[in-house]
PDB file of C-alpha atoms in Angstrom:
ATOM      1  CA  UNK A   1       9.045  12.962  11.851  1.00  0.00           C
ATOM      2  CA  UNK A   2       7.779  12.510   8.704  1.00  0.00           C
ATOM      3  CA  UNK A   3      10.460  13.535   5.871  1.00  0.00           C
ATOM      4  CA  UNK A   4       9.812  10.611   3.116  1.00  0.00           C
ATOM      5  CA  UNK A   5       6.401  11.408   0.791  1.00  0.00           C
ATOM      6  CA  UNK A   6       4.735  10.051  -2.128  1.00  0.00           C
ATOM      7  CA  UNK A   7       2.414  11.469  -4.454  1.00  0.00           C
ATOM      8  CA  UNK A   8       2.223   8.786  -7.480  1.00  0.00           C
ATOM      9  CA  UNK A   9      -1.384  10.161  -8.644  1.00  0.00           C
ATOM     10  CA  UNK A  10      -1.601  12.397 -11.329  1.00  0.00           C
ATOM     11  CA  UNK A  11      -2.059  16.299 -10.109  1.00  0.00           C
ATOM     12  CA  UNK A  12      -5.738  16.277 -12.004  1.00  0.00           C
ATOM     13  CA  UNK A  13      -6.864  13.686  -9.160  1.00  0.00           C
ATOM     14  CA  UNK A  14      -6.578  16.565  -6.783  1.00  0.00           C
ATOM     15  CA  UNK A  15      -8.826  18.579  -8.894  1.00  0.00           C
ATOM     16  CA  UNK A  16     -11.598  15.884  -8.624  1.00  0.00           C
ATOM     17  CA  UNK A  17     -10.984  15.478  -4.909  1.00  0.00           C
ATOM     18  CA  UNK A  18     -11.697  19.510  -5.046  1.00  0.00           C
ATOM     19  CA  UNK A  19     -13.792  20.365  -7.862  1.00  0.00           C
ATOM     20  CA  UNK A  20     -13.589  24.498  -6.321  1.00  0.00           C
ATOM     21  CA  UNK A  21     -10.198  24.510  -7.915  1.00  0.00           C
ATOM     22  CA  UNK A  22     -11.539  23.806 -11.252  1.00  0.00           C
ATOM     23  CA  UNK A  23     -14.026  26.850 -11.186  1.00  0.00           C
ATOM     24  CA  UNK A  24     -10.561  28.627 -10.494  1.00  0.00           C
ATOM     25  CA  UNK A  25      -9.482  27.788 -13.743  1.00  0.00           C
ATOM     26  CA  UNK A  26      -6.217  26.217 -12.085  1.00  0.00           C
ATOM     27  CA  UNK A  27      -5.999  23.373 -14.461  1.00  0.00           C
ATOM     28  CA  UNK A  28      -3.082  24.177 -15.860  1.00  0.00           C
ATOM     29  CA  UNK A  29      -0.545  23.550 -12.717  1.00  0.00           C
ATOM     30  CA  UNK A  30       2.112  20.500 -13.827  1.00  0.00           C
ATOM     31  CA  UNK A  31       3.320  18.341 -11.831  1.00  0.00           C
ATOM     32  CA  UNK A  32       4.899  15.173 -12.192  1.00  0.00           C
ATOM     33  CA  UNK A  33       3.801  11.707 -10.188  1.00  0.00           C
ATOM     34  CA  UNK A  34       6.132  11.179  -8.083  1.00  0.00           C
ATOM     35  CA  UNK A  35       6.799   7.561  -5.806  1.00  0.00           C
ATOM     36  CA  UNK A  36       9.708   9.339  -3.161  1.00  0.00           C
ATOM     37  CA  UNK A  37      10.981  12.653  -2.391  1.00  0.00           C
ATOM     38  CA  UNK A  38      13.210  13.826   0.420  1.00  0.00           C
ATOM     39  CA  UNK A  39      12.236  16.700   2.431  1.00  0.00           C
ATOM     40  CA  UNK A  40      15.672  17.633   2.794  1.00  0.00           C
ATOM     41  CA  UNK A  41      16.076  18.159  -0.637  1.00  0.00           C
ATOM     42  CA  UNK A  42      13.133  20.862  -0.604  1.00  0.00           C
ATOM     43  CA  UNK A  43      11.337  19.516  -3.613  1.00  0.00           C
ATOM     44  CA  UNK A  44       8.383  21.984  -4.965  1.00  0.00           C
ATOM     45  CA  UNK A  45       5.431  20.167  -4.296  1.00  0.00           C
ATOM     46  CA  UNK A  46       1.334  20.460  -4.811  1.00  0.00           C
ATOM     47  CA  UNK A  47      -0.209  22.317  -1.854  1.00  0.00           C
ATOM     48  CA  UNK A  48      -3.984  23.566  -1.477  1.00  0.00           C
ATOM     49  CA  UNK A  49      -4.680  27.282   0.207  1.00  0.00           C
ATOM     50  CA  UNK A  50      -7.422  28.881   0.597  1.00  0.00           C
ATOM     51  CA  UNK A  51      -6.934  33.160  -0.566  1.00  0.00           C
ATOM     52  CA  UNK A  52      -9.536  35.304  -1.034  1.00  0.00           C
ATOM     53  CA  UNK A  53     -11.752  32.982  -0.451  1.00  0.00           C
ATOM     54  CA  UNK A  54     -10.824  30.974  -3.016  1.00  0.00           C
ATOM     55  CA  UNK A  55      -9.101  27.401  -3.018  1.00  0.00           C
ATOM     56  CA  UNK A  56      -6.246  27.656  -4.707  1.00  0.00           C
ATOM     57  CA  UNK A  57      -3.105  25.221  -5.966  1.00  0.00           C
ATOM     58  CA  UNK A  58       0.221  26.181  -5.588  1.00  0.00           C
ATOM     59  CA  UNK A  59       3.340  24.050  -6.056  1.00  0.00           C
ATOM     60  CA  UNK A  60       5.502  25.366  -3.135  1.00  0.00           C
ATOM     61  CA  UNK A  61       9.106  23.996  -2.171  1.00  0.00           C
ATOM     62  CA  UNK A  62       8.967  21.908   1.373  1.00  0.00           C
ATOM     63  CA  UNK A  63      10.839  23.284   3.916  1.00  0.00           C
ATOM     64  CA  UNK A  64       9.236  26.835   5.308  1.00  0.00           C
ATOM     65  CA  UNK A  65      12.307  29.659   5.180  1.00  0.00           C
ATOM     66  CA  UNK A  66      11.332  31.906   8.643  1.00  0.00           C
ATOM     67  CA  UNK A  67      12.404  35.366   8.231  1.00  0.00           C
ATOM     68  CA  UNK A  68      14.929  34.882  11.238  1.00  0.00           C
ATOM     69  CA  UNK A  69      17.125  33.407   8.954  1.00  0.00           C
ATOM     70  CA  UNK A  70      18.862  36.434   7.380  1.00  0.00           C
ATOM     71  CA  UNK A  71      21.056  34.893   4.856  1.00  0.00           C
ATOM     72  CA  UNK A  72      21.671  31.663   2.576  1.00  0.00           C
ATOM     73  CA  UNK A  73      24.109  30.385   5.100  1.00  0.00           C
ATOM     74  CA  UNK A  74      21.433  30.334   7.943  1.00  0.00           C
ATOM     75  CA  UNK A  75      18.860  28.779   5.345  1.00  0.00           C
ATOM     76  CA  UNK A  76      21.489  26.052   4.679  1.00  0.00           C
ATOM     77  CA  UNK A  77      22.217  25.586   8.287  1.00  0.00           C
ATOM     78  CA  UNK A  78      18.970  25.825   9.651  1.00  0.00           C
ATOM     79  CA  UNK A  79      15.879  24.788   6.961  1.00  0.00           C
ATOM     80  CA  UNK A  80      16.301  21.184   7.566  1.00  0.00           C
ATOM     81  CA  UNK A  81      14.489  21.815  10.910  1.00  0.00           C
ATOM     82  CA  UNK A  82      11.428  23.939   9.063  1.00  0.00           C
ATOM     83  CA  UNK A  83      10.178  20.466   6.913  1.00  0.00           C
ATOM     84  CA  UNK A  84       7.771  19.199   9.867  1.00  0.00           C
ATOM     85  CA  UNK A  85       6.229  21.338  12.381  1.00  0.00           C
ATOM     86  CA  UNK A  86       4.854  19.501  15.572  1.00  0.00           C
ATOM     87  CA  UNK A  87       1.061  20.005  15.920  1.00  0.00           C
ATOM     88  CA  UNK A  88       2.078  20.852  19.940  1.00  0.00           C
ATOM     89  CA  UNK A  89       4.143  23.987  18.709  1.00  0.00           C
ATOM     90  CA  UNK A  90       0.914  25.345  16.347  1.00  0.00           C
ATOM     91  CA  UNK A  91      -0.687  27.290  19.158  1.00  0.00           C
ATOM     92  CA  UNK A  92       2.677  27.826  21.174  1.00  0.00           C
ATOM     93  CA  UNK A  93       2.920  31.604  21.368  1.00  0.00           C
ATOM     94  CA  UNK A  94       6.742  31.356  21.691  1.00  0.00           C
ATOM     95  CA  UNK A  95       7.047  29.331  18.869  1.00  0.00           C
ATOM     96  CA  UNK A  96       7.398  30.341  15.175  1.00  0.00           C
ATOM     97  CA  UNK A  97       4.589  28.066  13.886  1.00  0.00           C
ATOM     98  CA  UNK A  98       2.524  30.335  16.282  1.00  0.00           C
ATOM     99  CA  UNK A  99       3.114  32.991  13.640  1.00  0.00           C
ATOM    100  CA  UNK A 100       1.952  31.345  10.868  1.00  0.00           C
ATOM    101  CA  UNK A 101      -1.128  29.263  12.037  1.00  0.00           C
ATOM    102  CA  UNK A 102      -2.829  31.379   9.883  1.00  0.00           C
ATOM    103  CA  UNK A 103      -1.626  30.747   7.067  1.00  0.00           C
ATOM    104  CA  UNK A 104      -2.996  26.974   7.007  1.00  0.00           C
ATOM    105  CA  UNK A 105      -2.790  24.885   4.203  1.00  0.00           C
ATOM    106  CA  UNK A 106      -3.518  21.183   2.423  1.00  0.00           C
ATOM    107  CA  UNK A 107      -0.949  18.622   1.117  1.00  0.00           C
ATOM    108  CA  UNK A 108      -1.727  16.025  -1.014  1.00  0.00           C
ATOM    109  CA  UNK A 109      -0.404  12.546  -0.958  1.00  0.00           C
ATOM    110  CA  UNK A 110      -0.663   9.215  -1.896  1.00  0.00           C
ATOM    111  CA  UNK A 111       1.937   7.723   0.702  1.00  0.00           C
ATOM    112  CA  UNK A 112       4.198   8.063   3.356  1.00  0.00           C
ATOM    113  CA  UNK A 113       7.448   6.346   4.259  1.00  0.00           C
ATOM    114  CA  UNK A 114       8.617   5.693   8.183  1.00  0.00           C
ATOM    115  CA  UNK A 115      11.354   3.414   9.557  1.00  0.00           C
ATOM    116  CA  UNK A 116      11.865   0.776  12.272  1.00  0.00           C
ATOM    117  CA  UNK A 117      13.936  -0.281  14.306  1.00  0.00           C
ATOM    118  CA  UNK A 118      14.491  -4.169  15.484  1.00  0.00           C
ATOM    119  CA  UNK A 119      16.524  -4.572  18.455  1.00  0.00           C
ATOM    120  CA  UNK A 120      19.581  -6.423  17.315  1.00  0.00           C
ATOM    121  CA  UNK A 121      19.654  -5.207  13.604  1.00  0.00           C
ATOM    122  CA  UNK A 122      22.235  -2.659  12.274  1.00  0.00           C
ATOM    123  CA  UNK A 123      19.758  -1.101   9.792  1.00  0.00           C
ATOM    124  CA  UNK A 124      15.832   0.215  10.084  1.00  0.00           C
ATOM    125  CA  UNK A 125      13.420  -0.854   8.664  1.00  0.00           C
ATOM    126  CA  UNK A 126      11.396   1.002   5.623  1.00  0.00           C
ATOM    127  CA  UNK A 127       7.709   0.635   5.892  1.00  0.00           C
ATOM    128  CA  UNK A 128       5.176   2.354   3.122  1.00  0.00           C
ATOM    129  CA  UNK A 129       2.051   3.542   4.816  1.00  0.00           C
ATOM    130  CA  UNK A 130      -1.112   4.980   3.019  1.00  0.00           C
ATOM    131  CA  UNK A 131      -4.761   5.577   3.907  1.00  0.00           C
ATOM    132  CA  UNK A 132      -7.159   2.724   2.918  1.00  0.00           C
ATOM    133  CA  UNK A 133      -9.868   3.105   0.501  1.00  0.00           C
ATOM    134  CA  UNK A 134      -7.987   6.528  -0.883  1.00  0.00           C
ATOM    135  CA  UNK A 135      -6.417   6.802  -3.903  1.00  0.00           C
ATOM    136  CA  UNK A 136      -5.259  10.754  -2.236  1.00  0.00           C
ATOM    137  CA  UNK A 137      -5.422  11.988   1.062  1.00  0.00           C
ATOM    138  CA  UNK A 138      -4.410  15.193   2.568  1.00  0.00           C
ATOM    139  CA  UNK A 139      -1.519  16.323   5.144  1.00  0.00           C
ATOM    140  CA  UNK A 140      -2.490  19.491   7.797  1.00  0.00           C
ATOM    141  CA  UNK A 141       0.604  22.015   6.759  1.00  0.00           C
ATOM    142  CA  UNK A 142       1.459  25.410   7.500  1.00  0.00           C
ATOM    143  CA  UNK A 143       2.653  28.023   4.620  1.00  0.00           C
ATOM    144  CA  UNK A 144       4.518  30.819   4.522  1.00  0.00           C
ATOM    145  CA  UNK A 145       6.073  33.230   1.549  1.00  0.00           C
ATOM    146  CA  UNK A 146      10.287  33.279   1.431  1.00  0.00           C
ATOM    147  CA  UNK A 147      11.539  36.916   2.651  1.00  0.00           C
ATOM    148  CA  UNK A 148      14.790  35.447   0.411  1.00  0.00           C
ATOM    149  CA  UNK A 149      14.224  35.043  -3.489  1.00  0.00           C
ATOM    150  CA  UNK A 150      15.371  32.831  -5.330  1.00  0.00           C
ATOM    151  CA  UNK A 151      18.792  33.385  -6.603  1.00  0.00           C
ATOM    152  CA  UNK A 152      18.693  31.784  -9.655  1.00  0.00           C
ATOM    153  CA  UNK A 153      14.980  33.580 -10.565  1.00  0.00           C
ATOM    154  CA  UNK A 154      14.823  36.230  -8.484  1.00  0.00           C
ATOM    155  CA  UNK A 155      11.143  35.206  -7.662  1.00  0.00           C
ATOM    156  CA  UNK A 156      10.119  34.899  -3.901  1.00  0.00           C
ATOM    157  CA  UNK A 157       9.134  30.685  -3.280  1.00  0.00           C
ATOM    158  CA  UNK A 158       5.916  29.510  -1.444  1.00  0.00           C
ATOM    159  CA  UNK A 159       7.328  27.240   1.083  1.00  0.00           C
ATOM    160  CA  UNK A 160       5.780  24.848   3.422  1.00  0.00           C
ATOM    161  CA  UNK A 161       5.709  22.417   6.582  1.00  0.00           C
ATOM    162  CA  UNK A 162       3.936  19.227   7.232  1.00  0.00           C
ATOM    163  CA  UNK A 163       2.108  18.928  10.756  1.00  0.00           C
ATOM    164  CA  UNK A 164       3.099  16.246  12.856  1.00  0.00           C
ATOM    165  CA  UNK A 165       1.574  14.668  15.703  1.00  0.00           C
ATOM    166  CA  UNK A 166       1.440  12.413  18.775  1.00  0.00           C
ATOM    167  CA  UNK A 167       1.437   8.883  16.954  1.00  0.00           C
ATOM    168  CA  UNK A 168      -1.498   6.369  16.869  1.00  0.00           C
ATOM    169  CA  UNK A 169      -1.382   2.874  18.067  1.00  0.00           C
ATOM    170  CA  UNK A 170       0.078   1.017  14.926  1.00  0.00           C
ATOM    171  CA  UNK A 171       2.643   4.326  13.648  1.00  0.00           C
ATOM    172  CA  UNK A 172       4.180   4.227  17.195  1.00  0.00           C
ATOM    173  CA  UNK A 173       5.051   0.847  16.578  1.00  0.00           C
ATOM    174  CA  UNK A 174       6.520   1.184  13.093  1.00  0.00           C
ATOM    175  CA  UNK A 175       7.860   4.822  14.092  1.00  0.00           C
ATOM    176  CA  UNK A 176       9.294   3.913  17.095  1.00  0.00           C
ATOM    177  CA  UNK A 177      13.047   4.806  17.194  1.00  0.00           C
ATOM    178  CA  UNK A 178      15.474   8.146  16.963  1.00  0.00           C
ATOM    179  CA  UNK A 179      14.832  11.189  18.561  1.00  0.00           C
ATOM    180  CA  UNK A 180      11.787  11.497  17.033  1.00  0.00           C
ATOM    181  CA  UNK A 181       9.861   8.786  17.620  1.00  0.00           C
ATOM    182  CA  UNK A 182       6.231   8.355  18.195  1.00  0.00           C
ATOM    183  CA  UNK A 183       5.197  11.062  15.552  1.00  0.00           C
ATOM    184  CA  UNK A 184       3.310  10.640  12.457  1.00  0.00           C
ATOM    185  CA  UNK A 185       1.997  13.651  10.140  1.00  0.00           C
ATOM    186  CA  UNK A 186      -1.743  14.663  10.574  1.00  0.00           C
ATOM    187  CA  UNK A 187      -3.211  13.499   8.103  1.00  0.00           C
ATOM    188  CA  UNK A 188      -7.277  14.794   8.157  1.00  0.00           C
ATOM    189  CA  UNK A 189     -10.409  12.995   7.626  1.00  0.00           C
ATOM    190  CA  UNK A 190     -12.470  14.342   4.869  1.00  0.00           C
ATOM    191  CA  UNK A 191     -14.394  15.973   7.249  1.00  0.00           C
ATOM    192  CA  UNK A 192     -11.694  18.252   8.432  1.00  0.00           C
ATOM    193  CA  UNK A 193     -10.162  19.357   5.190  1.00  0.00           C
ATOM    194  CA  UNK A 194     -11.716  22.456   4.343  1.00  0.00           C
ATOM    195  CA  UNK A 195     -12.661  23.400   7.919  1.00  0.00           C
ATOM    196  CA  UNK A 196      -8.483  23.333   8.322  1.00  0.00           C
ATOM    197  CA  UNK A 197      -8.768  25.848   4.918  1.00  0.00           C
ATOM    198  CA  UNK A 198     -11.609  28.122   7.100  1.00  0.00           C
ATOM    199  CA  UNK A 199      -9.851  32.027   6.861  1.00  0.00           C
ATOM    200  CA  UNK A 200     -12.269  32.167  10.382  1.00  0.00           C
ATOM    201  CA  UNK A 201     -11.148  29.050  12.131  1.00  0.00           C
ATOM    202  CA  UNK A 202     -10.079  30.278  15.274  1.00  0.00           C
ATOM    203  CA  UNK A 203      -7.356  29.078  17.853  1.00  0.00           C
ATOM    204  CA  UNK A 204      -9.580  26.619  19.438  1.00  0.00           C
ATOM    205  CA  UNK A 205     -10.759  25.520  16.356  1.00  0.00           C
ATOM    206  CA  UNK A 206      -7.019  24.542  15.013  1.00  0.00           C
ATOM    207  CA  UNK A 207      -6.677  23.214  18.292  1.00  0.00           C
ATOM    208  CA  UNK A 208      -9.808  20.997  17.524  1.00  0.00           C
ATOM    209  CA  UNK A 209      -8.401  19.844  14.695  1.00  0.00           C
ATOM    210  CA  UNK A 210      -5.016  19.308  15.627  1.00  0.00           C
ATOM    211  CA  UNK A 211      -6.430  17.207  18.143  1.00  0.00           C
ATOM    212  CA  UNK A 212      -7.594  14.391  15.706  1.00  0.00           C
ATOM    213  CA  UNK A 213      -5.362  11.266  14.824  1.00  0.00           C
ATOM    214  CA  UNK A 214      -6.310   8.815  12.156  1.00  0.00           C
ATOM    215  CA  UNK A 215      -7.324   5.406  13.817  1.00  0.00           C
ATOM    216  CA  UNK A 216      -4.834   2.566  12.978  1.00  0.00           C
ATOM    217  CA  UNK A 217      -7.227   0.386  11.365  1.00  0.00           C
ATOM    218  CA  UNK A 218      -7.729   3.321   8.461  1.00  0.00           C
ATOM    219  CA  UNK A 219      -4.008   2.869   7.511  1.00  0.00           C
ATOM    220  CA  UNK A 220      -2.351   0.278   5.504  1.00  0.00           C
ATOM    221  CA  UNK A 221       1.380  -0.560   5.529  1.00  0.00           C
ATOM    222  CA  UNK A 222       4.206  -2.747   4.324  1.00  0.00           C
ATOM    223  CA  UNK A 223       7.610  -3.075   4.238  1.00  0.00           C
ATOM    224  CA  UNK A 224       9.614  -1.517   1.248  1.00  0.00           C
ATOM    225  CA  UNK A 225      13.441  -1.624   0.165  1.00  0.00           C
ATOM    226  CA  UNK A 226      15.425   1.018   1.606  1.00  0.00           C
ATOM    227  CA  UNK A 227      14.626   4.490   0.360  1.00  0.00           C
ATOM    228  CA  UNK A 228      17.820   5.913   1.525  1.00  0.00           C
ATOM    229  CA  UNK A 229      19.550   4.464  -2.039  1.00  0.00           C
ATOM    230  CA  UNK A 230      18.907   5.789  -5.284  1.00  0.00           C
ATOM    231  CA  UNK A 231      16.600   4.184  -7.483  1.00  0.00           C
ATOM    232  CA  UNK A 232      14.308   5.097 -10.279  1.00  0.00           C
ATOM    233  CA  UNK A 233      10.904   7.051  -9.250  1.00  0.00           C
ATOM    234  CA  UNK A 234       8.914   4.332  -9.836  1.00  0.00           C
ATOM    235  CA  UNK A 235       6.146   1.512  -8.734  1.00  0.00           C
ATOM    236  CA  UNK A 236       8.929  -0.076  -7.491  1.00  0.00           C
ATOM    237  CA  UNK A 237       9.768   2.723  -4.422  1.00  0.00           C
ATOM    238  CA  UNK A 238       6.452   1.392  -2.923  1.00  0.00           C
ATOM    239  CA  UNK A 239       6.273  -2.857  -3.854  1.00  0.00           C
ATOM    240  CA  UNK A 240       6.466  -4.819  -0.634  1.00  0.00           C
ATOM    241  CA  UNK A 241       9.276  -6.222   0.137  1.00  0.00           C
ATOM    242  CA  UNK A 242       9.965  -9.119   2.480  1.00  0.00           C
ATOM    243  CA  UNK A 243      12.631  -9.032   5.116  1.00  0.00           C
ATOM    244  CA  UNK A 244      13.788 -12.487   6.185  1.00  0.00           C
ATOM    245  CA  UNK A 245      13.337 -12.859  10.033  1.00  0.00           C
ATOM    246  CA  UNK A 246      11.366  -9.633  10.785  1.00  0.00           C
ATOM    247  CA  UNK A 247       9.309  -9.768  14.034  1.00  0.00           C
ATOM    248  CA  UNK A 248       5.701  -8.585  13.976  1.00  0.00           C
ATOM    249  CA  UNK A 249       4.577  -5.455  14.950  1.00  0.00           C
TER     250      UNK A 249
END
């Protein structure tokens, strides 16, 4: 799944991507560049929603809270599950993305990070993957308002979930160990964006769009030291890195 995500532009590049949110007057949102977060440390994070007809930008924390879980216990038990949602599940009527397909929403990025594994080596391999000829591109994800508030605030979090899907050619190679394998998140063509936003898309429309997965030649990818170690948030998250002895893909 896809839990390691980089967003190293500044947050006014999403504003040129989108000039709607500047007619919002939104330009005030901060947010700092950032080369690596952790979905399992819920990290707030720049996400696009359409309300009111309006495009709006919202920093929401990753990882979606569903009302089922009653009480901080069950959030701390249970939210690590809520940071990807698989594009299958969307229109699953016994599923709890089914509930919130509605409430559809854009996340920016710069970069992902996925890992490989090499038969006969102890450790995976980190690869850094990003969409040629984009300085951002945008994740499908799903939205939904915490029923808990925060206990330090008292406010109620946005929260979210990145869409996953069935892997393309070159993602099921690098992605292609764990129980999880064979997924990457679905990221949209330009095309697709704000039909994803559309209040009126309807269930075959989402299905439509879930359908799509970004040809292999459209990504680029290296490999990276391991982003399971601190380090500083910097250029150096994402420099290739050689690893002696590694087979091709």
């Amino acid at each position: 799944m896809c839990y390691d995500l980089s967003f190293s532009a500044s947050i006014a590049s999403v504003f040129d991507y989108l000039p709607e949110l500047k007619d919002m007057g939104q330009l005030d949102l901060h947010f700092e560049p950032t080369f690596h977060k952790v979905a399992q440390a819920y990290p707030k994070w720049p996400v696009v929603l359409q309300d009111n007809g309006e495009f709006k930008l919202k920093r929401f924390e990753w990882g979606v809270i569903p009302n089922y879980m009653k009480t901080p216990e069950e959030v701390k038990k249970g939210r690590k599950w809520m940071v990807n949602a698989r594009s299958e599940k969307v229109l699953d009527t016994k599923a709890y993305w089914n509930r919130i397909r509605k409430n559809r929403c854009l996340v920016p990025a710069t970069g992902f990070f996925e890992h490989r594994e090499v038969p006969g080596w102890k450790n995976k391999v980190p690869y850094y993957i990003h969409v040629k000829d984009r300085d951002i591109f945008f994740i499908a994800g799903l939205y939904a308002w915490s029923h808990l508030p925060d206990p330090e605030t008292g406010e109620i979090p946005g929260t979210f979930t990145l869409i996953t899907r069935e892997a393309n050619d070159v993602m099921k190679r690098i992605h292609n160990g764990g129980d999880n394998a064979g997924r990457m998140p679905l990221i949209l063509p330009r095309e697709l964006e704000k039909e994803w936003l559309r209040p009126d898309l309807t269930d075959e429309g989402i299905k439509s769009i879930l359908a799509y997965a970004i040809p292999s030649d459209e990504l680029a990818y290296w490999t990276v030291n391991s982003v399971r170690k601190a380090k500083p948030d910097d250029e150096s998250v994402i420099a290739e890195t050689s690893w002696a002895d590694l087979p091709a893909l």
